[in-house]
PDB file of C-alpha atoms in Angstrom:
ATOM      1  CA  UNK F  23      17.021 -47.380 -34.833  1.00 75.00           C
ATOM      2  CA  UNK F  24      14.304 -48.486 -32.618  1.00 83.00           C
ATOM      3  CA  UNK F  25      13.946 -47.518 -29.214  1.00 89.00           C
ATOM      4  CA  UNK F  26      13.418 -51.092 -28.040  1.00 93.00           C
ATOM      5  CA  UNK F  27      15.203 -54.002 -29.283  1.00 94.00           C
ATOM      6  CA  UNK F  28      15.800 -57.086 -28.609  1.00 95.00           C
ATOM      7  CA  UNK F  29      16.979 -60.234 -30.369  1.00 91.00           C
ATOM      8  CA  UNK F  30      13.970 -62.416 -31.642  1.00 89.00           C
ATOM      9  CA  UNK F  31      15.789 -65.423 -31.037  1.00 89.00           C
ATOM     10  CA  UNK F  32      14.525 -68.521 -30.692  1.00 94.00           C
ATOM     11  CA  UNK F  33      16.891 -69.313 -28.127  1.00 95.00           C
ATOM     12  CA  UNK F  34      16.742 -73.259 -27.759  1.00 97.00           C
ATOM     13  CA  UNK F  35      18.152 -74.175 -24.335  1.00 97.00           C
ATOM     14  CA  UNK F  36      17.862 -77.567 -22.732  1.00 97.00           C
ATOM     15  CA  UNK F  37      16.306 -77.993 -18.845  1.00 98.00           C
ATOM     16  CA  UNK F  38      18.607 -76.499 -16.365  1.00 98.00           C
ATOM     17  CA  UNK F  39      20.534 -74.361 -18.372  1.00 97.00           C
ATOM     18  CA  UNK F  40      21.315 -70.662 -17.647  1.00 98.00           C
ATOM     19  CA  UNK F  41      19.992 -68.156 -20.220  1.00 97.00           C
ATOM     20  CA  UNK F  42      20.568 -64.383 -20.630  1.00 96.00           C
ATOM     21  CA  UNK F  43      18.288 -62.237 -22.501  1.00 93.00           C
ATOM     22  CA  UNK F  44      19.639 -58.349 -23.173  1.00 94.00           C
ATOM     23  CA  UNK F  45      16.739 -55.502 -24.272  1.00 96.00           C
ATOM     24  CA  UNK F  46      18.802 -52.476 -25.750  1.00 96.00           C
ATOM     25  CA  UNK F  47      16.889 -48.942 -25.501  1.00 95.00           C
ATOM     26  CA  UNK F  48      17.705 -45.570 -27.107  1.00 93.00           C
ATOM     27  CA  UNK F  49      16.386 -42.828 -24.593  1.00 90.00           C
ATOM     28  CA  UNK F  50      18.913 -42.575 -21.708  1.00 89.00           C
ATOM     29  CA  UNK F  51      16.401 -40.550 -20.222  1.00 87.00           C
ATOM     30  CA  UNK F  52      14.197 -43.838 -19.932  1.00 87.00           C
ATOM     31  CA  UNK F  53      13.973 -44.452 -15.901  1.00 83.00           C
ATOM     32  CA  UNK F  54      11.220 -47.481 -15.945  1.00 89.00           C
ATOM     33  CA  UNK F  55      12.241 -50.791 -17.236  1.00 93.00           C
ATOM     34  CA  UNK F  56      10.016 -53.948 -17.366  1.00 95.00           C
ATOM     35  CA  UNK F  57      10.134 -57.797 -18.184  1.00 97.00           C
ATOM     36  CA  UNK F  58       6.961 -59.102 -19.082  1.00 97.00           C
ATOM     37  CA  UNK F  59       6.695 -62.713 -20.425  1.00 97.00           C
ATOM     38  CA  UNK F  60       4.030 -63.694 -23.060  1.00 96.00           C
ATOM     39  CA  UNK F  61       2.599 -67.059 -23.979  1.00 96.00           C
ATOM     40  CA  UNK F  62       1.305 -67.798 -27.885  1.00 92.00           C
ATOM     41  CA  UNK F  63      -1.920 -65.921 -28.156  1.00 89.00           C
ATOM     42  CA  UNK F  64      -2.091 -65.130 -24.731  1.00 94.00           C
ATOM     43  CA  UNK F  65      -1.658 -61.357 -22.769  1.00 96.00           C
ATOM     44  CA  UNK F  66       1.810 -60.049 -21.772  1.00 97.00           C
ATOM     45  CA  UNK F  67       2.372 -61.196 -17.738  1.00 96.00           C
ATOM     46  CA  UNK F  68       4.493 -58.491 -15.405  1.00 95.00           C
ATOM     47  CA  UNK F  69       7.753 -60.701 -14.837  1.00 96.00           C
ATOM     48  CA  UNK F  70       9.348 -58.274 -12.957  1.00 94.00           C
ATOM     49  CA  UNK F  71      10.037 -54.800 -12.705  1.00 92.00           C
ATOM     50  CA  UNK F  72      13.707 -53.662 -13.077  1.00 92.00           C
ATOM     51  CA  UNK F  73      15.792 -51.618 -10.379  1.00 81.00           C
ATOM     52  CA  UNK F  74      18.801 -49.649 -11.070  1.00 83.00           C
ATOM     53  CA  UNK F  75      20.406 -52.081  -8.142  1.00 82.00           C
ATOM     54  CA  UNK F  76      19.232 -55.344  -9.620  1.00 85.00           C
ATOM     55  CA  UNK F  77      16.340 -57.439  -8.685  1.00 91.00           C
ATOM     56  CA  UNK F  78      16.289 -61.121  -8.148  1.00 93.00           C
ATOM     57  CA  UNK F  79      13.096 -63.302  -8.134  1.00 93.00           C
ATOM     58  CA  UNK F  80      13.767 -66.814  -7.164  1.00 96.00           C
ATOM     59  CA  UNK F  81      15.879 -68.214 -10.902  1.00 97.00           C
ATOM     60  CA  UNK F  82      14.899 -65.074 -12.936  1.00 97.00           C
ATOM     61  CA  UNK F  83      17.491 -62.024 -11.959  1.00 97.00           C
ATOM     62  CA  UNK F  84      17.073 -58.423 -13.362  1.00 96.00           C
ATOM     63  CA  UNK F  85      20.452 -55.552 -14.291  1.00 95.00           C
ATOM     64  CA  UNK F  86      19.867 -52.727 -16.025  1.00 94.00           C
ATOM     65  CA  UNK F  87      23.137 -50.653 -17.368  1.00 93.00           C
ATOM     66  CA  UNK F  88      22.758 -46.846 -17.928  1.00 92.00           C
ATOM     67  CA  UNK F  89      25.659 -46.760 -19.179  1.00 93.00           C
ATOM     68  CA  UNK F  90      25.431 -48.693 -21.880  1.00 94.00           C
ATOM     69  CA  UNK F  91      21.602 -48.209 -22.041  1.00 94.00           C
ATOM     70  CA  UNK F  92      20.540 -52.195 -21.365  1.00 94.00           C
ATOM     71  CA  UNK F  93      18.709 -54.205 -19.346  1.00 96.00           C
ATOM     72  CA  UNK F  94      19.281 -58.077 -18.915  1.00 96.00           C
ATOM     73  CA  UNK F  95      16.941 -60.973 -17.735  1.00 97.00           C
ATOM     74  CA  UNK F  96      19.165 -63.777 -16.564  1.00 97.00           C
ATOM     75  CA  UNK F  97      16.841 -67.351 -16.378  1.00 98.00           C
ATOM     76  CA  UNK F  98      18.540 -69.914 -14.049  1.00 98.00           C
ATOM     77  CA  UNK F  99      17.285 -73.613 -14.255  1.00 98.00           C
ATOM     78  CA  UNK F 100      15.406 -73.567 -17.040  1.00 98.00           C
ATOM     79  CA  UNK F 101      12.310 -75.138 -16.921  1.00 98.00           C
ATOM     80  CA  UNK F 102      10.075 -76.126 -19.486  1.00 98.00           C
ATOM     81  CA  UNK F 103       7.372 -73.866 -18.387  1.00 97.00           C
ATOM     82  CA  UNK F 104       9.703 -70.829 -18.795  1.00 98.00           C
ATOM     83  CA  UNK F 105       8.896 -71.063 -22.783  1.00 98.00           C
ATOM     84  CA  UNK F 106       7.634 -68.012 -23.360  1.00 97.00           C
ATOM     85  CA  UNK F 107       8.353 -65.018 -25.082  1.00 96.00           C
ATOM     86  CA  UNK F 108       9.744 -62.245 -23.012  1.00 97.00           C
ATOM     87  CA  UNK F 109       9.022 -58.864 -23.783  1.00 96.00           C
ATOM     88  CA  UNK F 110      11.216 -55.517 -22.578  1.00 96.00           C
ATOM     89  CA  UNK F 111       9.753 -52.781 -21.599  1.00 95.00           C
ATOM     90  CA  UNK F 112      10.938 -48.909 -21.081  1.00 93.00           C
ATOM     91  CA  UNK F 113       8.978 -46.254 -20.235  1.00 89.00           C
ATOM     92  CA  UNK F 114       9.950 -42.722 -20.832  1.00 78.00           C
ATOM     93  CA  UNK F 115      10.447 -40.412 -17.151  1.00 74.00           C
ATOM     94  CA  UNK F 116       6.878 -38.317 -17.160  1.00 71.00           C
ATOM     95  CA  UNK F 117       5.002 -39.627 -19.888  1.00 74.00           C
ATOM     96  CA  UNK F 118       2.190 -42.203 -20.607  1.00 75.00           C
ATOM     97  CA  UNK F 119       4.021 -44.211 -23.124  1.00 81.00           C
ATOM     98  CA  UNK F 120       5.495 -47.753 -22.758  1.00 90.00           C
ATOM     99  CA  UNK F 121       7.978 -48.716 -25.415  1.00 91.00           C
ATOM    100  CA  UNK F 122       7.379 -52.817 -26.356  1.00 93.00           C
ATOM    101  CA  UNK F 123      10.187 -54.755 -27.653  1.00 93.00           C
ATOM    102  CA  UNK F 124       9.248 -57.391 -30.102  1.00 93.00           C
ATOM    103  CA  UNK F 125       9.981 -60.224 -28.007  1.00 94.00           C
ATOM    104  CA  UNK F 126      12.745 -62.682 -27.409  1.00 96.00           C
ATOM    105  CA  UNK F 127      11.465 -66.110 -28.084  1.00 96.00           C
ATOM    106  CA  UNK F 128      12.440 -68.918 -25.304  1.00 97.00           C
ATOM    107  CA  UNK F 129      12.305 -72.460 -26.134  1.00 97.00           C
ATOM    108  CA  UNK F 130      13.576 -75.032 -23.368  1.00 98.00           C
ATOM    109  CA  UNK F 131      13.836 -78.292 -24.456  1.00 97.00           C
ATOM    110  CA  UNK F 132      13.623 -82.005 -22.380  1.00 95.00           C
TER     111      UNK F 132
ATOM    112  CA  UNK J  17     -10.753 -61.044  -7.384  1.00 60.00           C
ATOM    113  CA  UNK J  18      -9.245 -58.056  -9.238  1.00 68.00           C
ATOM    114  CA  UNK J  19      -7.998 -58.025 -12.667  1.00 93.00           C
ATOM    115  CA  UNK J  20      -9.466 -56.533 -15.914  1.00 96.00           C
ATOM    116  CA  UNK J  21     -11.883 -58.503 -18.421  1.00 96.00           C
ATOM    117  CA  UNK J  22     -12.243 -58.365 -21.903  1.00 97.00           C
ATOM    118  CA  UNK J  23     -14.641 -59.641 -23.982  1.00 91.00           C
ATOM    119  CA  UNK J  24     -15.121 -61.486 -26.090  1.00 92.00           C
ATOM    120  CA  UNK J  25     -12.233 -63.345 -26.779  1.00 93.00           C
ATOM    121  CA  UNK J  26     -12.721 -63.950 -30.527  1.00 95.00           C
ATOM    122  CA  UNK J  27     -14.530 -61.735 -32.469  1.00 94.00           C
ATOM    123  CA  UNK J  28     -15.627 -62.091 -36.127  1.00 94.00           C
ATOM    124  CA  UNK J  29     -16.816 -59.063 -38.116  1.00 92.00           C
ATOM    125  CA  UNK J  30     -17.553 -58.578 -41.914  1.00 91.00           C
ATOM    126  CA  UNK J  31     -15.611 -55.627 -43.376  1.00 91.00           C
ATOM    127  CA  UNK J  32     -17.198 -52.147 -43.162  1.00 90.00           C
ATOM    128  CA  UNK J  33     -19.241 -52.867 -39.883  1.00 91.00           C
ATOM    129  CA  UNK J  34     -17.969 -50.992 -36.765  1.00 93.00           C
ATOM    130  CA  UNK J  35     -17.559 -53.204 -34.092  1.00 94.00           C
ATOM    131  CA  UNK J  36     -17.014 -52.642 -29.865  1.00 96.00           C
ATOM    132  CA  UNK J  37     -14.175 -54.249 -27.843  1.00 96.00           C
ATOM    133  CA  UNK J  38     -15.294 -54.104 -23.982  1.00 97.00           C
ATOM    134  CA  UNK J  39     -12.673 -53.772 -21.441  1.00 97.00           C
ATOM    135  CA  UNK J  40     -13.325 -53.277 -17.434  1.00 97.00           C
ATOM    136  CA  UNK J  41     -11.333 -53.382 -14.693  1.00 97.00           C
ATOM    137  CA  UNK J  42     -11.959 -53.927 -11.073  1.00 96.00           C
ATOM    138  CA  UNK J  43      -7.986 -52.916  -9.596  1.00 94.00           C
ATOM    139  CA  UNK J  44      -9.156 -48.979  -9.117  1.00 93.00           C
ATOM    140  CA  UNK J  45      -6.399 -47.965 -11.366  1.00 93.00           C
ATOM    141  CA  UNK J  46      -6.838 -44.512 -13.066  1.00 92.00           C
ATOM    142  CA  UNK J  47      -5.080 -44.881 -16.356  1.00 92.00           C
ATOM    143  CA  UNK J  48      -6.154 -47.508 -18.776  1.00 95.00           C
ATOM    144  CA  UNK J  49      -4.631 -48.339 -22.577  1.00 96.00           C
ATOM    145  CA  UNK J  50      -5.414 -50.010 -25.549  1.00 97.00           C
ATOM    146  CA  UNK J  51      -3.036 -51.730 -27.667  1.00 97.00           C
ATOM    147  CA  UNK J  52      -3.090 -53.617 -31.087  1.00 97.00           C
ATOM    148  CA  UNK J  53      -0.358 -56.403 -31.620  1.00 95.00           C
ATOM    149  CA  UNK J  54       0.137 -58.341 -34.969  1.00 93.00           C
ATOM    150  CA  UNK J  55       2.302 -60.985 -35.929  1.00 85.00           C
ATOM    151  CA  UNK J  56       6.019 -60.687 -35.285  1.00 78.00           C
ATOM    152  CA  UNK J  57       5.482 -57.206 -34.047  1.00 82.00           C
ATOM    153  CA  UNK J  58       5.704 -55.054 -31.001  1.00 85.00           C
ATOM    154  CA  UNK J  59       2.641 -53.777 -28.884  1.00 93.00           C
ATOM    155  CA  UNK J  60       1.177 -50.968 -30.287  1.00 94.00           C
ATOM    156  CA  UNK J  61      -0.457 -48.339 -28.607  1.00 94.00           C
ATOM    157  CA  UNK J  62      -3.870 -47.154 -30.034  1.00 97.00           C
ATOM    158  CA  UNK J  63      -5.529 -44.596 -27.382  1.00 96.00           C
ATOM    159  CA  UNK J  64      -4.940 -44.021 -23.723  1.00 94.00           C
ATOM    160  CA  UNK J  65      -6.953 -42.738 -20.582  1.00 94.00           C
ATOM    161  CA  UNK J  66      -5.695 -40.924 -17.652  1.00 90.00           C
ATOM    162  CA  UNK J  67      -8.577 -40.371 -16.324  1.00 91.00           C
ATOM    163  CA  UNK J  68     -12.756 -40.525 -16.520  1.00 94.00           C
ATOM    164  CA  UNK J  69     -14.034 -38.613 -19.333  1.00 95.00           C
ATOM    165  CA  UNK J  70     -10.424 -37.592 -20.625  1.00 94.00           C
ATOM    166  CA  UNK J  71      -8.634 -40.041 -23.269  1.00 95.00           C
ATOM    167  CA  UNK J  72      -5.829 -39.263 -25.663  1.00 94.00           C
ATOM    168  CA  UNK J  73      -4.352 -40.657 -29.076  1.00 95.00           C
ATOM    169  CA  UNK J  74      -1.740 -43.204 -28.759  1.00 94.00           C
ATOM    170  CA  UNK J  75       0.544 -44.153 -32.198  1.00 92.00           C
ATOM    171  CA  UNK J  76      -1.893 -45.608 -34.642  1.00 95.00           C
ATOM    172  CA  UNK J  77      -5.436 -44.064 -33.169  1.00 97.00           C
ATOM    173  CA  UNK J  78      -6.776 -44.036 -37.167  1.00 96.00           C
ATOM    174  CA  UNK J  79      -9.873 -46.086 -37.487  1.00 96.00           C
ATOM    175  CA  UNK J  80     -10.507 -46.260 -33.655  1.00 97.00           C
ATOM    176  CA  UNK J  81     -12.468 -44.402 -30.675  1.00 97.00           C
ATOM    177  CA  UNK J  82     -12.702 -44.784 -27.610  1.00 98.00           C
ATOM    178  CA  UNK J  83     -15.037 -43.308 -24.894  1.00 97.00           C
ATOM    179  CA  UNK J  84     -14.465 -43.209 -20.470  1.00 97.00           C
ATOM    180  CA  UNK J  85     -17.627 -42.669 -18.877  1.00 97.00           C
ATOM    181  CA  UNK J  86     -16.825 -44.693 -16.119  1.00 96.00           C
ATOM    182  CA  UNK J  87     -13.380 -45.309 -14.249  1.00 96.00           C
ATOM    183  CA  UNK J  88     -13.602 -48.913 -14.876  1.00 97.00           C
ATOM    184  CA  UNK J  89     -14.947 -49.331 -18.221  1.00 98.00           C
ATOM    185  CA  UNK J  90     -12.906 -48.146 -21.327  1.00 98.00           C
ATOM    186  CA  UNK J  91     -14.479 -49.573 -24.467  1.00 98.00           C
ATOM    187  CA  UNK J  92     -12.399 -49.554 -27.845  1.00 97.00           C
ATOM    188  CA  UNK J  93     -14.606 -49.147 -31.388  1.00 97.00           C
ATOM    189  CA  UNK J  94     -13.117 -50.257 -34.435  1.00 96.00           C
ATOM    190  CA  UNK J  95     -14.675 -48.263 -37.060  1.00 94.00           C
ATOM    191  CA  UNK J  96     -14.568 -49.025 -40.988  1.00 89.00           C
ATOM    192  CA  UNK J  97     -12.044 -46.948 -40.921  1.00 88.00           C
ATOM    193  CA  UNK J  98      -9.148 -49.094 -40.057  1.00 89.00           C
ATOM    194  CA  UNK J  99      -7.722 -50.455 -42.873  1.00 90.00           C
ATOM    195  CA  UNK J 100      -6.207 -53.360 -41.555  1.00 92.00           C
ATOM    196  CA  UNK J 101      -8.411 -54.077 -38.068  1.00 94.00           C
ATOM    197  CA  UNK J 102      -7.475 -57.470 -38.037  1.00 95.00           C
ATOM    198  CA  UNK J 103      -5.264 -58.025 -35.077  1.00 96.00           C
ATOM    199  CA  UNK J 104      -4.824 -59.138 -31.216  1.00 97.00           C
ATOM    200  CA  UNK J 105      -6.501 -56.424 -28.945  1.00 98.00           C
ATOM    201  CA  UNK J 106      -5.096 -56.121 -25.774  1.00 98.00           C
ATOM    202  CA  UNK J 107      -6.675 -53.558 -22.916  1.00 98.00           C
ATOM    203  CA  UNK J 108      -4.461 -52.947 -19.787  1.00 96.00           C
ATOM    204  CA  UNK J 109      -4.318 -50.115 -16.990  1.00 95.00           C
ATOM    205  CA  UNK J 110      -2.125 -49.051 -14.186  1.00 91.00           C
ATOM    206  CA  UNK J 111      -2.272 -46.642 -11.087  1.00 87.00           C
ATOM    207  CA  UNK J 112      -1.743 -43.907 -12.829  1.00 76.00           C
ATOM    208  CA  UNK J 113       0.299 -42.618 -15.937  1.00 65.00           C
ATOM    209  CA  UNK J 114       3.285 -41.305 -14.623  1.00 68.00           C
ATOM    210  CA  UNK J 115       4.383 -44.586 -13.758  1.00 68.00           C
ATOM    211  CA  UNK J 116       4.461 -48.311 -12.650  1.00 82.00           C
ATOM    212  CA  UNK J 117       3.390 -51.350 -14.028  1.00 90.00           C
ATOM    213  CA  UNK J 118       0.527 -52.269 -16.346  1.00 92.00           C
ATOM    214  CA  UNK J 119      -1.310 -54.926 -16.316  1.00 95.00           C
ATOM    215  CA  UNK J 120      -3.156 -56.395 -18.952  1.00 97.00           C
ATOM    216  CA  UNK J 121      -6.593 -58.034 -20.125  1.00 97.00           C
ATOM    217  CA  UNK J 122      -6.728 -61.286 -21.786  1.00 97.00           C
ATOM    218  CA  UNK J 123      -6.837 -59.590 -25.041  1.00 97.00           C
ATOM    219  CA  UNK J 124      -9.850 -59.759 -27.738  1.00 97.00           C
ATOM    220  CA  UNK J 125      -8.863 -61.714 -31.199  1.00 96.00           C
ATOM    221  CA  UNK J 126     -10.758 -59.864 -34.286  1.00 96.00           C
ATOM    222  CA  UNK J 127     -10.670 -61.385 -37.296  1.00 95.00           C
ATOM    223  CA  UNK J 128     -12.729 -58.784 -40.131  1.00 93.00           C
ATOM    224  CA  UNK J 129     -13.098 -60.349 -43.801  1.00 91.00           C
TER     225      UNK J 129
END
């Protein structure tokens, strides 16, 4: 199993739609947690980093679940600029390593 | 401005030649990383820096070195070595290594044939 997943997608939503990404990880010791969002053949952008109480930036909200070891990046009002690829990120408590998912790849359509 | 620079942005190298990726960063962060990324995969993490003069192996550090003489520059070599150096090479930092965010360069593309 890896310790960062996350579905590849593409998820194809039209403009203004709602969309929920989910990031799985497998070290419930993991206490950082990270959405960065990643154009074609460009560098991985911060998005936002994720709270245990939530975090909301304007349309894009953050949860993470300990229980169930997850974090979420909820999208409101798609735009077409919000085609990206967005990339979890977990870092383990005390140590220099940051776990990459492989991406979920957003496509919002006119 | 702050931010961190890499250069160049495409890179072309015949096979068996070693060949420098440059990487500064202006933000006064102490820990700096590289990373490799192919196609359809996740970042990979090749060596990392916590500090001047002190730099550890990250997952796939075969084929590479890496040097921190300075706290803002953290040049990545790509030796003959690697058997597959073709790739996206991406150079990021953050305040320290015990946590935060990193932030990242806009990545060297090296093509080697």
């Amino acid at each position: 199993r890896k310790e960062v997943e996350q579905d590849p997608g593409p998820f194809n939503v039209p403009e203004g739609a709602t969309v929920a990404f989910n990031c799985t990880y497998s070290n419930s010791a993991s206490q950082s947690f990270f959405w960065y969002r990643q154009d074609c053949r460009k560098e991985p952008k911060l998005l936002m980093s994720v709270y245990s109480s939530g975090n909301e930036d304007g349309r894009f909200t953050a949860q993470l679940n300990r229980a169930s070891q997850y974090i979420s990046l909820l999208i409101r009002d798609s735009k077409l600029s919000d085609s990206a690829t967005y990339l979890c990120v977990v870092r383990h408590p005390g140590t220099y390593k940051y776990i990459f998912g492989t991406g979920t790849r957003l496509k919002v359509l006119a | 401005d702050g931010g961190i620079t890499q250069s160049p942005k495409y890179l072309f190298r015949k096979e068996g030649q070693n060949v420098t990726l440059s990487c500064e960063q202006n933000l006064n962060h102490d820990a700096m990383y590289w990373y490799r990324q192919d196609p359809g995969q996740g970042l990979r993490l090749i060596y990392y820096s916590q500090i001047v003069n002190d730099f550890q192996k990250g997952d796939i550090a075969e084929g590479y070195s890496v040097s921190r003489e300075k706290k803002e520059s953290f040049p990545l070599t790509v030796t003959s070595a690697q058997k597959n150096p073709t790739a996206f090479y991406l150079c990021a930092s953050s305040i320290d290594t015990t946590g935060g965010e990193q932030y990242f360069g806009p990545g060297t593309r090296l093509t080697v044939t």
